[in-house]
Short mmCIF file of C-alpha atoms in Angstrom, two decimals:
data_model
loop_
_atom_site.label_atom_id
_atom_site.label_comp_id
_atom_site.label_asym_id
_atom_site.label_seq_id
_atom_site.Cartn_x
_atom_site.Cartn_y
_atom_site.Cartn_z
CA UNK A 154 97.32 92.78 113.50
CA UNK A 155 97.29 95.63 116.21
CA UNK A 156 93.34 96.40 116.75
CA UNK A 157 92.60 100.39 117.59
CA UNK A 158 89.82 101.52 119.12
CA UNK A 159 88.66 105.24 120.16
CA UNK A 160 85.81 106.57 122.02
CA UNK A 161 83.35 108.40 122.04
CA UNK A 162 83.08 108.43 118.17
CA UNK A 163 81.35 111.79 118.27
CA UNK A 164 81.35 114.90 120.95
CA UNK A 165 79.94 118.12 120.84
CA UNK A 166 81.32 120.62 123.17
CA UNK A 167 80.08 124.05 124.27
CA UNK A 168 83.15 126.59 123.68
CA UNK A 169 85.51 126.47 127.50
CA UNK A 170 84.30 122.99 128.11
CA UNK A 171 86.82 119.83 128.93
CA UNK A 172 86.95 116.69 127.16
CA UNK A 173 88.77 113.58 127.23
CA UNK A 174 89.64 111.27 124.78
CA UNK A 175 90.13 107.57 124.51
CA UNK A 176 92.49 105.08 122.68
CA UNK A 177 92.73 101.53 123.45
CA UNK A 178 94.94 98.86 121.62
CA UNK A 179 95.37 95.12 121.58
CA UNK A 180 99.20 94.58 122.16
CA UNK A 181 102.37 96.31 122.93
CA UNK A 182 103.08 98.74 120.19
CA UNK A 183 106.27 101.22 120.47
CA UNK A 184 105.13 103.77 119.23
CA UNK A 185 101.54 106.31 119.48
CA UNK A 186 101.01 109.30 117.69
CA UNK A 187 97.52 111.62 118.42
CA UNK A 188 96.63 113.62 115.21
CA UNK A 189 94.16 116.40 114.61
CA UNK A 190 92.59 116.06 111.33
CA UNK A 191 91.95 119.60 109.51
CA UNK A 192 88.84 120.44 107.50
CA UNK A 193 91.31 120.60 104.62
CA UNK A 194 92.09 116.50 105.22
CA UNK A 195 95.81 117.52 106.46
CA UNK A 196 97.21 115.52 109.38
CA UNK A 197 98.44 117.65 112.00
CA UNK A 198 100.64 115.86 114.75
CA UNK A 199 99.50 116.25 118.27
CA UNK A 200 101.74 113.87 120.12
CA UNK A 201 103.87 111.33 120.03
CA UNK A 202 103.78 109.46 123.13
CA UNK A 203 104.31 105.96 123.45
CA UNK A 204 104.49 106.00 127.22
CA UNK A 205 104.31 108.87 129.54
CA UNK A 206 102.67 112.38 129.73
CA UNK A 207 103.06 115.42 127.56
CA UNK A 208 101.20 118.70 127.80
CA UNK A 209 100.91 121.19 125.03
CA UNK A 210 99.21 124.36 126.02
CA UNK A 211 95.69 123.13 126.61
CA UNK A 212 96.27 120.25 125.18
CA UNK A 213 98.14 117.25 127.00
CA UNK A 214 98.38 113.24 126.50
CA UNK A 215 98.87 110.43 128.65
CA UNK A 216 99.83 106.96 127.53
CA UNK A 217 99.85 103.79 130.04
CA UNK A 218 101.73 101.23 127.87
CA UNK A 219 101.48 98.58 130.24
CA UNK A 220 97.55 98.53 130.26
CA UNK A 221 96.95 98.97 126.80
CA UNK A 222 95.42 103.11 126.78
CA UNK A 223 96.00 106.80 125.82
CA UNK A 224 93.78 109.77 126.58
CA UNK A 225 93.71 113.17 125.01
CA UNK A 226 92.87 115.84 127.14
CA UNK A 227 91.50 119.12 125.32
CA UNK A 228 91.16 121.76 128.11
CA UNK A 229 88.91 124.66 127.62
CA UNK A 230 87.94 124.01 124.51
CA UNK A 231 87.76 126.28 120.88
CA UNK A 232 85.33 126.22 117.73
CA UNK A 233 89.30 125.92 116.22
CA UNK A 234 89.28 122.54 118.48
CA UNK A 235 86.71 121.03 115.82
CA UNK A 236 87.13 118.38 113.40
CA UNK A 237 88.47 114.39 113.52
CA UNK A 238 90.97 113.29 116.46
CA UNK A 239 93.04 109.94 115.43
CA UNK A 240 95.00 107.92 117.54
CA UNK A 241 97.81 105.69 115.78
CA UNK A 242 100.12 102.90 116.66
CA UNK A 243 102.97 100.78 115.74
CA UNK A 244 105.34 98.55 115.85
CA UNK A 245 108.26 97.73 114.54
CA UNK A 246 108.68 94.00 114.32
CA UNK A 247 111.02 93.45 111.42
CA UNK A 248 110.54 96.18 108.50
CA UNK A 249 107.06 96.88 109.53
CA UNK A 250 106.85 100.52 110.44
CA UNK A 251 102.99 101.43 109.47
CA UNK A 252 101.04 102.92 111.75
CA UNK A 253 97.62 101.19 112.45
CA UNK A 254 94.85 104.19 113.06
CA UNK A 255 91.92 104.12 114.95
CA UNK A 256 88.34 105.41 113.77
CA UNK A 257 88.59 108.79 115.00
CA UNK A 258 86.74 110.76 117.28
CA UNK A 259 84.76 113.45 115.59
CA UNK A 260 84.72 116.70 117.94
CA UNK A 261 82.53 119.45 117.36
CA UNK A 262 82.92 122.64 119.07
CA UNK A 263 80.01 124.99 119.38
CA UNK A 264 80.59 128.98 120.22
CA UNK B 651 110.21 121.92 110.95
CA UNK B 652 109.37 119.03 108.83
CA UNK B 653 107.90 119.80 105.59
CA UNK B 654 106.07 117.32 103.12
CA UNK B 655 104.55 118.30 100.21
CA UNK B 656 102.55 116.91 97.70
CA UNK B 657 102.54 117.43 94.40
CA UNK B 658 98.70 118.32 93.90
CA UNK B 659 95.71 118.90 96.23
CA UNK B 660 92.92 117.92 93.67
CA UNK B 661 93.03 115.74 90.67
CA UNK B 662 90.31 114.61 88.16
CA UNK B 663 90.95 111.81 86.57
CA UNK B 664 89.37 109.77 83.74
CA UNK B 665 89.05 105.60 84.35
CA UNK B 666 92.52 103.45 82.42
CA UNK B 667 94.28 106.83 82.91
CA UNK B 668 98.26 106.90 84.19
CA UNK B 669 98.39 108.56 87.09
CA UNK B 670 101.16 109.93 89.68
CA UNK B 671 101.18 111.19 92.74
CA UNK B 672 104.21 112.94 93.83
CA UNK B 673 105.36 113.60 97.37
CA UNK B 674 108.55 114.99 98.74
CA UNK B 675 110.21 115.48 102.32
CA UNK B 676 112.67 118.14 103.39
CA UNK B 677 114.01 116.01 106.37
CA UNK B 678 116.50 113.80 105.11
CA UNK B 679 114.15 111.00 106.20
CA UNK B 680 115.02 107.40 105.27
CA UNK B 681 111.44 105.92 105.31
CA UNK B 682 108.12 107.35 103.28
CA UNK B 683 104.62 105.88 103.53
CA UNK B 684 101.64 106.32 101.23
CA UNK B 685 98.07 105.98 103.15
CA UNK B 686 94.71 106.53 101.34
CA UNK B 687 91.63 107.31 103.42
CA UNK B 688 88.29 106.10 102.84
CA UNK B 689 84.98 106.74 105.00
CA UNK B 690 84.26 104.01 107.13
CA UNK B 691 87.88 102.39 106.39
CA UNK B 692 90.00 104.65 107.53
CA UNK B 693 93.40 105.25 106.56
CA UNK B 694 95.04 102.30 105.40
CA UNK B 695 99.10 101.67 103.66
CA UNK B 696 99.40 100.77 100.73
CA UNK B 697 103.09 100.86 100.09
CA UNK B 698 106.42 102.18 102.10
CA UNK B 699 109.84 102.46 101.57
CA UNK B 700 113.00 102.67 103.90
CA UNK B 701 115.33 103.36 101.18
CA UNK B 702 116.06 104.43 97.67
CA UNK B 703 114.74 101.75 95.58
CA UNK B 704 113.39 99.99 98.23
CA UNK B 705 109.95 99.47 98.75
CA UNK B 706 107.62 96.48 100.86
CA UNK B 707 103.78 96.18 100.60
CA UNK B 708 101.68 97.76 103.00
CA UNK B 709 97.53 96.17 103.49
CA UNK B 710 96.34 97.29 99.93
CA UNK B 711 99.09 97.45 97.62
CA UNK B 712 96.91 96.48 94.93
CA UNK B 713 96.17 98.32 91.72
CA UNK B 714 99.39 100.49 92.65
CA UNK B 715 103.11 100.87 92.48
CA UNK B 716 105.65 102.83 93.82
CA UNK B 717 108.85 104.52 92.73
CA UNK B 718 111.76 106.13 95.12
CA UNK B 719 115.00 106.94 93.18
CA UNK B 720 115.85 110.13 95.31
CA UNK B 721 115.56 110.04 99.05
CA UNK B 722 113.55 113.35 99.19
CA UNK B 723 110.97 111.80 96.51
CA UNK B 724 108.13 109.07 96.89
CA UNK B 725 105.64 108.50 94.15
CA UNK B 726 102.57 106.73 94.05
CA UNK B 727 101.42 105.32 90.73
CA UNK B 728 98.11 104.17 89.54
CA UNK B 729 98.90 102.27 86.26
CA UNK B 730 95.11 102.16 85.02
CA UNK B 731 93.06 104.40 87.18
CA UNK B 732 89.84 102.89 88.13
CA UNK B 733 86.38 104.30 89.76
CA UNK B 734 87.22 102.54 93.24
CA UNK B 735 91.14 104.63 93.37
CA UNK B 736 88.46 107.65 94.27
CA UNK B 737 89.87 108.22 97.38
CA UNK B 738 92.16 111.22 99.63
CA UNK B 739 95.84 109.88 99.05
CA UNK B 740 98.11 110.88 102.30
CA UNK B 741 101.92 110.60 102.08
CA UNK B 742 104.49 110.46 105.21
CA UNK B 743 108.02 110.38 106.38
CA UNK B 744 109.84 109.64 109.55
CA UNK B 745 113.53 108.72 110.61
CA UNK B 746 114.78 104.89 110.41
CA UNK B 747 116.32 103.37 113.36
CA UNK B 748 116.64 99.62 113.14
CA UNK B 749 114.50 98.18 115.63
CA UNK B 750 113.21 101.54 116.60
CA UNK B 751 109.90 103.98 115.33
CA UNK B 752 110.02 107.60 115.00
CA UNK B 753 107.08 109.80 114.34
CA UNK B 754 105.57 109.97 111.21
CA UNK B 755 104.48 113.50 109.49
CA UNK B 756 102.45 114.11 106.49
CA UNK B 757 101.53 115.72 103.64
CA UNK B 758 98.21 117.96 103.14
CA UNK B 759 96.62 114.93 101.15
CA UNK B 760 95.64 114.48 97.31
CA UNK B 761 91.72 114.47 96.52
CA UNK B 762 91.80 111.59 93.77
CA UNK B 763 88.73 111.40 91.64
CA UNK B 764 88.19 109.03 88.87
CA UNK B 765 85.08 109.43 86.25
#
C-alpha cells in the first residue's frame, strides 16, 4: 500500500514565527487532504489538494504530484496553531476510497 | 457546511459488552468511513460503505461490524467488547464519483474505553 511520511515529527515555534511542513508518499495517489488535529481529537480539514497551491489566510499548501510531496506552510504562527498536523492520501483504484495518514507532525506554539 | 455527528463523545464500557457507535452525515453523502486511532498506529479503517447496505473491509475489520440502512446513518458495532477496542473511534463521509475521490470530513471522535 501507499507509504506516508511527514517531517519534522515535532516543532516548537515561538508565537509570529514560520514553519513548513512536509509530506512525502510512495505512488500516485488522487487525492491529499492536510488536517489539523484539535486537543478535543476532532479532525479539522485544512486542504484538499491533490495537485496545485491553495492559500487560506496564513495558512497555504502546495502539492507537486509528479514528485511525490506536499508542504504546509503556517505563516506567523498562533498558540491556537498548536496541536497534531496530518497529511492523508488516496486512491481510488476500484472501491478503495480510504485515506492512508501519515504520523503527524506535532506543533507546539509558545506565546 | 458539512456536519457529522457522532452519537457520543465518551463511553465506558465493560469487556463481552454490545456496543454501538452511531454516526450520521447531513450531506447526502454516498460513502462513510469508520477510522480508530491508536498512539503510535495512527488512524487506521476498519470498515466503509458506498451505499445503503453496502459495506467492504477496510485494514482491521476485525472484532467489528457495520450496519448502513439509511444513507445519513453509519454504525459501528463491537459484538463483544474487548480491552484492546480501547481506542478514539473517528467516523467520515465524502461524495462518490466512480473512479474519482472527494474529500473526506469527520466527526468529533468517540473515546472508547473498555474495563
Amino acid at each position: 500500500g501507499i507509504q506516508v511520511e511527514q517531517s519534522p515529527p515535532d516543532l516548537i515555534l515561538q508565537e509570529g514565527a514560520n514553519s513548513t511542513l512536509r509530506c512525502n508518499f510512495s505512488d500516485s495517489v488522487n487525492n491529499l487532504q492536510w488536517f489539523h488535529q484539535n486537543p478535543w481529537g476532532q479532525l479539522i480539514n485544512l486542504f484538499y489538494i491533490p495537485s496545485g497551491t491553495k492559500q487560506n489566510g496564513r495558512l497555504s499548501a502546495t502539492t507537486v504530484a509528479t514528485e511525490r510531496y506536499s508542504l504546509l506552510y503556517i505563516s506567523s504562527s498562533q498558540t491556537t496553531d498548536s496541536g497534531v498536523y496530518f497529511c492523508a492520501v488516496g486512491y481510488s483504484g476500484g472501491s478503495n476510497y480510504k485515506l492512508t495518514f501519515g504520523k503527524g507532525t506535532l506543533l507546539t506554539v509558545n506565546p | 457546511d458539512v456536519k457529522v455527528t457522532q452519537s457520543s463523545r465518551y463511553l465506558v464500557k465493560r469487556t463481552g459488552e454490545k456496543v454501538f457507535l452511531e454516526c450520521v452525515q447531513d450531506m447526502d453523502h454516498e460513502n462513510m468511513f469508520w477510522y480508530r486511532q491508536d498512539p503510535g498506529l495512527g488512524l487506521r479503517l476498519i470498515y466503509f460503505s458506498y451505499d445503503v447496505k453496502m459495506k467492504e473491509k477496510g485494514d482491521i475489520p476485525e472484532g467489528y461490524s457495520v450496519s448502513r440502512e439509511k444513507k445519513e446513518r453509519f454504525s459501528l458495532i463491537l459484538e463483544s467488547a474487548s480491552t484492546n477496542q480501547t481506542s478514539m473511534y473517528l467516523c467520515a463521509s465524502s461524495l462518490l464519483t466512480w473512479g474519482g475521490f472527494h474529500e473526506q470530513y469527520f466527526g468529533p471522535g468517540t473515546r472508547l474505553t473498555v474495563t
